[in-house]
PDB file of C-alpha atoms and ligand atoms in Angstrom:
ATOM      1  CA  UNK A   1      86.945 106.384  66.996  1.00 85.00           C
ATOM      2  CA  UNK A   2      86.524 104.872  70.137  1.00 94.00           C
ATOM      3  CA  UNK A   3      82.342 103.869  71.308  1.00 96.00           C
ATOM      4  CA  UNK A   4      81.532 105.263  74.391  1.00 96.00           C
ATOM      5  CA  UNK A   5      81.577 102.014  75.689  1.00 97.00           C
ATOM      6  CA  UNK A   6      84.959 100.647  75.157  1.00 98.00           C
ATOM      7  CA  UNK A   7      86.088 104.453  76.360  1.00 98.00           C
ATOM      8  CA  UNK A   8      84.723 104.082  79.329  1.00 98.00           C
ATOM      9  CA  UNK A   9      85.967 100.139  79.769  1.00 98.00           C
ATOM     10  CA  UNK A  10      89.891 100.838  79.073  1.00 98.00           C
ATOM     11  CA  UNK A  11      89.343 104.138  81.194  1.00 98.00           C
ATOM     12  CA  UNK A  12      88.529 101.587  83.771  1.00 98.00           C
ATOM     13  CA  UNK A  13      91.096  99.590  82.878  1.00 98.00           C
ATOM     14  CA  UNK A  14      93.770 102.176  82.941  1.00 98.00           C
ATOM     15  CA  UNK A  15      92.637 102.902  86.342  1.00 98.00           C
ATOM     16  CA  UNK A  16      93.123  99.191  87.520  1.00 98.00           C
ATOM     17  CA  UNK A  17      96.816  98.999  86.301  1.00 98.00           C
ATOM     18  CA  UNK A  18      97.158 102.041  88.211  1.00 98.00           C
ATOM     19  CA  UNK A  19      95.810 100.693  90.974  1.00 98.00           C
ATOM     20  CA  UNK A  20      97.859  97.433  90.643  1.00 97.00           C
ATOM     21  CA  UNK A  21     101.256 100.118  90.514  1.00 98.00           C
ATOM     22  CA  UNK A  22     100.039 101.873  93.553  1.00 98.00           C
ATOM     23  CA  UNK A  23      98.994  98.114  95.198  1.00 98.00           C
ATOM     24  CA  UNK A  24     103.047  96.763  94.168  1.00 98.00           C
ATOM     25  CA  UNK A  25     104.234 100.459  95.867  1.00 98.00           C
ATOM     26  CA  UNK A  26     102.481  99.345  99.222  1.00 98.00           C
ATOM     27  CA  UNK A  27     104.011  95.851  98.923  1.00 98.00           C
ATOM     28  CA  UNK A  28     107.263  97.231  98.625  1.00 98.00           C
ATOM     29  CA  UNK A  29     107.096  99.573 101.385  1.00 98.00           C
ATOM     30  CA  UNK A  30     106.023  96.463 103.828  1.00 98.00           C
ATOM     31  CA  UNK A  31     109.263  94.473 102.392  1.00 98.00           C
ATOM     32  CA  UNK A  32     111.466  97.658 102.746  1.00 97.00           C
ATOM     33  CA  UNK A  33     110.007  98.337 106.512  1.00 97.00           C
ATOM     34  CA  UNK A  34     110.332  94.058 107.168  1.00 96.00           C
ATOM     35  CA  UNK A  35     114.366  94.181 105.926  1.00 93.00           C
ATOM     36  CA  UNK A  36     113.837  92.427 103.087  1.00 97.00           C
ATOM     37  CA  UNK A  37     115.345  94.596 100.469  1.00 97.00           C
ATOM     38  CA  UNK A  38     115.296  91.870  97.563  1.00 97.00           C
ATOM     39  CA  UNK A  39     111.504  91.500  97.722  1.00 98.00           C
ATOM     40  CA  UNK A  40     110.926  94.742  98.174  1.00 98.00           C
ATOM     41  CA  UNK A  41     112.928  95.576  94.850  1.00 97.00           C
ATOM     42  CA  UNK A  42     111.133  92.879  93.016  1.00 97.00           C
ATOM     43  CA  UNK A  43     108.040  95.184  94.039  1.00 98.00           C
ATOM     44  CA  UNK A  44     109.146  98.026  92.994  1.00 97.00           C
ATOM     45  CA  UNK A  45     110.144  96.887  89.479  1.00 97.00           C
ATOM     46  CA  UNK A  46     106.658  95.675  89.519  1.00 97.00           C
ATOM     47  CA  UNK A  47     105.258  98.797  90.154  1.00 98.00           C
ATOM     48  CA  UNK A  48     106.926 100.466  87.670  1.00 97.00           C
ATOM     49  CA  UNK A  49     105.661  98.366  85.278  1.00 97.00           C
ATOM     50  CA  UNK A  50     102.333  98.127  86.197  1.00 98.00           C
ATOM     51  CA  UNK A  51     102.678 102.301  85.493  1.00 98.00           C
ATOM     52  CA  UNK A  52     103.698 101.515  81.965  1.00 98.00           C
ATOM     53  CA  UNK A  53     100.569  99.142  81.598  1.00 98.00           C
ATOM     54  CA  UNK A  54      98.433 101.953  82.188  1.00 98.00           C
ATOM     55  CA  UNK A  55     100.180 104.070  79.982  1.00 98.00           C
ATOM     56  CA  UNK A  56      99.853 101.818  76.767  1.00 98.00           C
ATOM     57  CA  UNK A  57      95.825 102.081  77.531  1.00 98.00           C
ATOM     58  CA  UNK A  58      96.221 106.196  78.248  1.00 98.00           C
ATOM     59  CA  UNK A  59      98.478 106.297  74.696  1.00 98.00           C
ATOM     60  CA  UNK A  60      95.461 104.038  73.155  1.00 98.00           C
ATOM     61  CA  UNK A  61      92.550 106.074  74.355  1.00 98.00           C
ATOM     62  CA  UNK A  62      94.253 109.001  72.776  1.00 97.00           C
ATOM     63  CA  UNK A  63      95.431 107.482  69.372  1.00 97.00           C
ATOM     64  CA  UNK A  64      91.896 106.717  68.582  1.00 97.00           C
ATOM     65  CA  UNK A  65      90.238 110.165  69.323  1.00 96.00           C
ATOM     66  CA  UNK A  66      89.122 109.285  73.040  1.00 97.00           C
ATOM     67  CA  UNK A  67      89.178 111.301  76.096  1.00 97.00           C
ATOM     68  CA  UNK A  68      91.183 109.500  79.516  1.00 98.00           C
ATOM     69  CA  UNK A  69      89.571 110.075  82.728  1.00 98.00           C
ATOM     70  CA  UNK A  70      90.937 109.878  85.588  1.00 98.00           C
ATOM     71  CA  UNK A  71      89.269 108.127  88.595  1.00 97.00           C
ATOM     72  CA  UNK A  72      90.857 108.252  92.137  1.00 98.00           C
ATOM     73  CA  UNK A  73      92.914 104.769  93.502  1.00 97.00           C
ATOM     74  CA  UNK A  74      91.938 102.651  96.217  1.00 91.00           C
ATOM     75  CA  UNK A  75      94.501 102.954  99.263  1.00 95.00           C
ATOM     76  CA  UNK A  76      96.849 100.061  99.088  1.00 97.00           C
ATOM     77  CA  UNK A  77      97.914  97.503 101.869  1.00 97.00           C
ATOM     78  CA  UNK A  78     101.009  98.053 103.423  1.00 98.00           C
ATOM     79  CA  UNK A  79     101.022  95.170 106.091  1.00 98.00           C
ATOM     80  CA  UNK A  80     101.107  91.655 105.520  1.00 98.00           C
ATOM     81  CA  UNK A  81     101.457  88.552 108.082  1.00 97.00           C
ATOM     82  CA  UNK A  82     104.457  86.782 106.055  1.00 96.00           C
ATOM     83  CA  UNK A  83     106.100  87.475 102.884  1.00 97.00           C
ATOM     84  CA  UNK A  84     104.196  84.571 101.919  1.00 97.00           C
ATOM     85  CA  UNK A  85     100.741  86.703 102.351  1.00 98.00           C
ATOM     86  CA  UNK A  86     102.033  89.474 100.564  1.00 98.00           C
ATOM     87  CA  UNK A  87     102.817  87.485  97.155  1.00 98.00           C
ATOM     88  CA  UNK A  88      99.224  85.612  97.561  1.00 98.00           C
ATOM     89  CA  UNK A  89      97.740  89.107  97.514  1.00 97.00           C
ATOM     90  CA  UNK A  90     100.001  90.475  94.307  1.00 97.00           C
ATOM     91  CA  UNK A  91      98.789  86.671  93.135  1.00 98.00           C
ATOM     92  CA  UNK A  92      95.286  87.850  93.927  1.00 96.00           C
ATOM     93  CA  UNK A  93      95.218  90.861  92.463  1.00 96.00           C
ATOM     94  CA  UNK A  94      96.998  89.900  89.226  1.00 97.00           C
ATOM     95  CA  UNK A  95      93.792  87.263  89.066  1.00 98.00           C
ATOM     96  CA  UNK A  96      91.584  90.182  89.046  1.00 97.00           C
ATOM     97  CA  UNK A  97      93.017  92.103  86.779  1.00 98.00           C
ATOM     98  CA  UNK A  98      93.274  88.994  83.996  1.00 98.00           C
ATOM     99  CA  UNK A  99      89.898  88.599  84.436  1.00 98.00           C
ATOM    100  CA  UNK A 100      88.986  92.638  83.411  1.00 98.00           C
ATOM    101  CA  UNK A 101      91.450  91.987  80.709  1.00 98.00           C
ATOM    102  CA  UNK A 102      89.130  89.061  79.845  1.00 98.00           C
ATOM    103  CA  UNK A 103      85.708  90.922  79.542  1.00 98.00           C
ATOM    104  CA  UNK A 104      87.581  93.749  77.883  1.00 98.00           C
ATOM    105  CA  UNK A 105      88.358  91.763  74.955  1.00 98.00           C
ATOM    106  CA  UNK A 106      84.962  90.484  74.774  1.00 98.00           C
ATOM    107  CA  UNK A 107      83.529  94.087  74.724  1.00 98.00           C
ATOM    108  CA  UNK A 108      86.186  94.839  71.977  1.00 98.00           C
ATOM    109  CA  UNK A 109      84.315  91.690  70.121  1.00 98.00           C
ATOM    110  CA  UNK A 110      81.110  92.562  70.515  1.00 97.00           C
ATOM    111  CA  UNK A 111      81.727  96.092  69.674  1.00 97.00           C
ATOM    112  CA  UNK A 112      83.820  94.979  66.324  1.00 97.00           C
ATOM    113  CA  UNK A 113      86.299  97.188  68.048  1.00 98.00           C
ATOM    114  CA  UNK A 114      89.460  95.470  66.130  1.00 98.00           C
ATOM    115  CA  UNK A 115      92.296  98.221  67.005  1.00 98.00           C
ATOM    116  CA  UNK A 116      91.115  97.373  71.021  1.00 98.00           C
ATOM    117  CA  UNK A 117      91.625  93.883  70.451  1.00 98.00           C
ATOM    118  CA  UNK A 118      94.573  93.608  69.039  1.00 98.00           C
ATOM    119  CA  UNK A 119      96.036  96.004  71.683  1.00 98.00           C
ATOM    120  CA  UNK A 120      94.517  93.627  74.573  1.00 98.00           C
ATOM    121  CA  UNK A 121      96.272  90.945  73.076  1.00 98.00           C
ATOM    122  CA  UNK A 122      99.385  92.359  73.923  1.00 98.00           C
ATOM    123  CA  UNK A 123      97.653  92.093  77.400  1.00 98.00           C
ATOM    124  CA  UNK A 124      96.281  89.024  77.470  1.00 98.00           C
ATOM    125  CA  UNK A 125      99.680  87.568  77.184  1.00 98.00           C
ATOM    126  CA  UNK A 126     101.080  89.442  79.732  1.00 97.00           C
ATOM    127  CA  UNK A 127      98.928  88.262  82.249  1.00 97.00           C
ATOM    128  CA  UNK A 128      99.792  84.685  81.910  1.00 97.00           C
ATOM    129  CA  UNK A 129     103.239  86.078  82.795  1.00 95.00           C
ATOM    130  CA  UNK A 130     102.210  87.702  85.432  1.00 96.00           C
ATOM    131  CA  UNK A 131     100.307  85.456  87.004  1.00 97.00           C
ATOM    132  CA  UNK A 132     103.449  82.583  86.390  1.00 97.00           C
ATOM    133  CA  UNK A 133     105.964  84.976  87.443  1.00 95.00           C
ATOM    134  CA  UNK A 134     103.970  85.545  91.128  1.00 97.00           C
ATOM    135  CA  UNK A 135     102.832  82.117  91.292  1.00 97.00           C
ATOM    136  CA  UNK A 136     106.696  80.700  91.073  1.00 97.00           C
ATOM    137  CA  UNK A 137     107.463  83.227  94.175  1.00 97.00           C
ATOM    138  CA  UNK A 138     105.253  82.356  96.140  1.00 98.00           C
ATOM    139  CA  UNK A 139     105.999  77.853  95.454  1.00 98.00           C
ATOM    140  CA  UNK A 140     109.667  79.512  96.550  1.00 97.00           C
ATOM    141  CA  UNK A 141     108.180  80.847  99.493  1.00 97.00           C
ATOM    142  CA  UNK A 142     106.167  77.656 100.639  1.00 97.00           C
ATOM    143  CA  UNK A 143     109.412  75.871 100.087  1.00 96.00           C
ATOM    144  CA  UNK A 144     111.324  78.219 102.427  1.00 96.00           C
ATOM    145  CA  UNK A 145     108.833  77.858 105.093  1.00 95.00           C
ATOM    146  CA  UNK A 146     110.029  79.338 107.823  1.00 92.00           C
ATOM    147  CA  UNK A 147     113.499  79.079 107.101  1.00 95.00           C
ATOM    148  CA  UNK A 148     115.332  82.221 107.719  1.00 95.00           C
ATOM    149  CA  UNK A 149     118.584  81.276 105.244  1.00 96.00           C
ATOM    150  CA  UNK A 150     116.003  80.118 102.466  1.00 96.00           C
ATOM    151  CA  UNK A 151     114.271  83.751 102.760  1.00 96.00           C
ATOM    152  CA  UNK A 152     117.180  85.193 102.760  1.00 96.00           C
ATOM    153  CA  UNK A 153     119.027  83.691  99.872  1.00 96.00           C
ATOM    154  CA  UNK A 154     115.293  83.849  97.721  1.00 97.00           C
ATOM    155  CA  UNK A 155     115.373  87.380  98.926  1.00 97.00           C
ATOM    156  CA  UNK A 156     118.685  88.265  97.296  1.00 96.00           C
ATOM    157  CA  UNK A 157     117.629  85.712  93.890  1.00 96.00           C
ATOM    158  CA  UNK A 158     114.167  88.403  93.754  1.00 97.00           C
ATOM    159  CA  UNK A 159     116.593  91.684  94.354  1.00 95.00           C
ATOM    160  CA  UNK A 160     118.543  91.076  90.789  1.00 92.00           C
ATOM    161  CA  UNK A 161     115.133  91.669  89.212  1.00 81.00           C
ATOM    162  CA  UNK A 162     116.113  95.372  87.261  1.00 81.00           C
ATOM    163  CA  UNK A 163     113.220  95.109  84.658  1.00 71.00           C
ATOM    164  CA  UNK A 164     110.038  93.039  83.758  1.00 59.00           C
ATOM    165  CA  UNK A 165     108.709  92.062  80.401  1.00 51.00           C
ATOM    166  CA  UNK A 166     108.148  95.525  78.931  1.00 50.00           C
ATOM    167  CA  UNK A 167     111.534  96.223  79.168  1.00 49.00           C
ATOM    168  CA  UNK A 168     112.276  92.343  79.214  1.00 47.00           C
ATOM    169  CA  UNK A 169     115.019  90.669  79.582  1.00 43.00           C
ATOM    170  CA  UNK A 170     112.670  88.430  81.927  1.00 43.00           C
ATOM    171  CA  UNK A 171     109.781  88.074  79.130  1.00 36.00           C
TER     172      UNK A 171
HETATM  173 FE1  FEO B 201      99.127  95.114  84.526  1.00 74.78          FE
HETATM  174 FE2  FEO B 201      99.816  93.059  86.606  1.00 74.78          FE
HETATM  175  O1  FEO B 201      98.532  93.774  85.525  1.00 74.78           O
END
């Protein structure tokens, strides 16, 4: 059984990944509207993921006995200065969420939660490949400067992204 605590901390959890899905959705559509259909792929795959994040906390709340509740999701950006701006927000947000993954695994602690914390582990290590997977894009993107050929050849190296860690093969 889940205390009402850690419910309501992975309910707010659950609605952060979503938000980071919906956040990767509005990135993409500022790549697709900026013709940069490699990026905006990249995105996309990211969002998609970031759906099945929140879905391993939905399937958790339920396997121990909890109740999900849903919360509504922030608007996302959809306009960015540079490419460059868009992948330091993704970087920023990813920062955000590690940390929430952080003081959810202390709550799991404190409550002796065990089941929690070995499902946040899974998370925990996902975010340091998150956070390595944006931070490389965006050296790429410093290195490209304003380059047009460099954009456009790193935007065609993002665009053979098909899947991210949960369905690997990039893990
Ligand atoms: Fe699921 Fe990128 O945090």
């Amino acid at each position: 059984m889940l205390s009402p605590k850690i419910q309501a901390a992975i309910n707010a959890q659950l609605n952060l990944e979503l938000e980071s899905s919906y956040a990767y959705l509005g990135i993409a559509a500022f790549f697709e509207a900026t013709a940069m259909p490699g990026m905006a792929k990249w995105m996309r795959v990211q969002s998609e993921e970031e759906h099945t994040h929140a879905m391993r906390l939905f399937d958790h709340i339920h396997a121990r006995g909890g109740a999900v509740v849903l919360q509504p999701i922030e608007k996302p950006a959809t306009k960015f200065k540079t490419a460059l701006a868009a992948f330091e927000a993704s970087l920023g947000h990813e920062r955000k969420v590690t940390s929430a993954i952080n003081k959810l695994y202390a709550l799991a602690q404190a409550e002796q939660d065990y089941p929690s914390q070995v499902m946040l582990q899974w998370f925990i290590n996902e975010q340091v490949e998150e956070e390595r997977n944006v931070g490389t894009v965006i050296d790429q993107l410093r290195m490209a400067g304003d380059s047009p050929s460099a954009l456009l050849m790193l935007d065609q190296m993002l665009g053979s992204r098909t899947e991210g860690p949960e369905g690997n093969p990039q893990e």
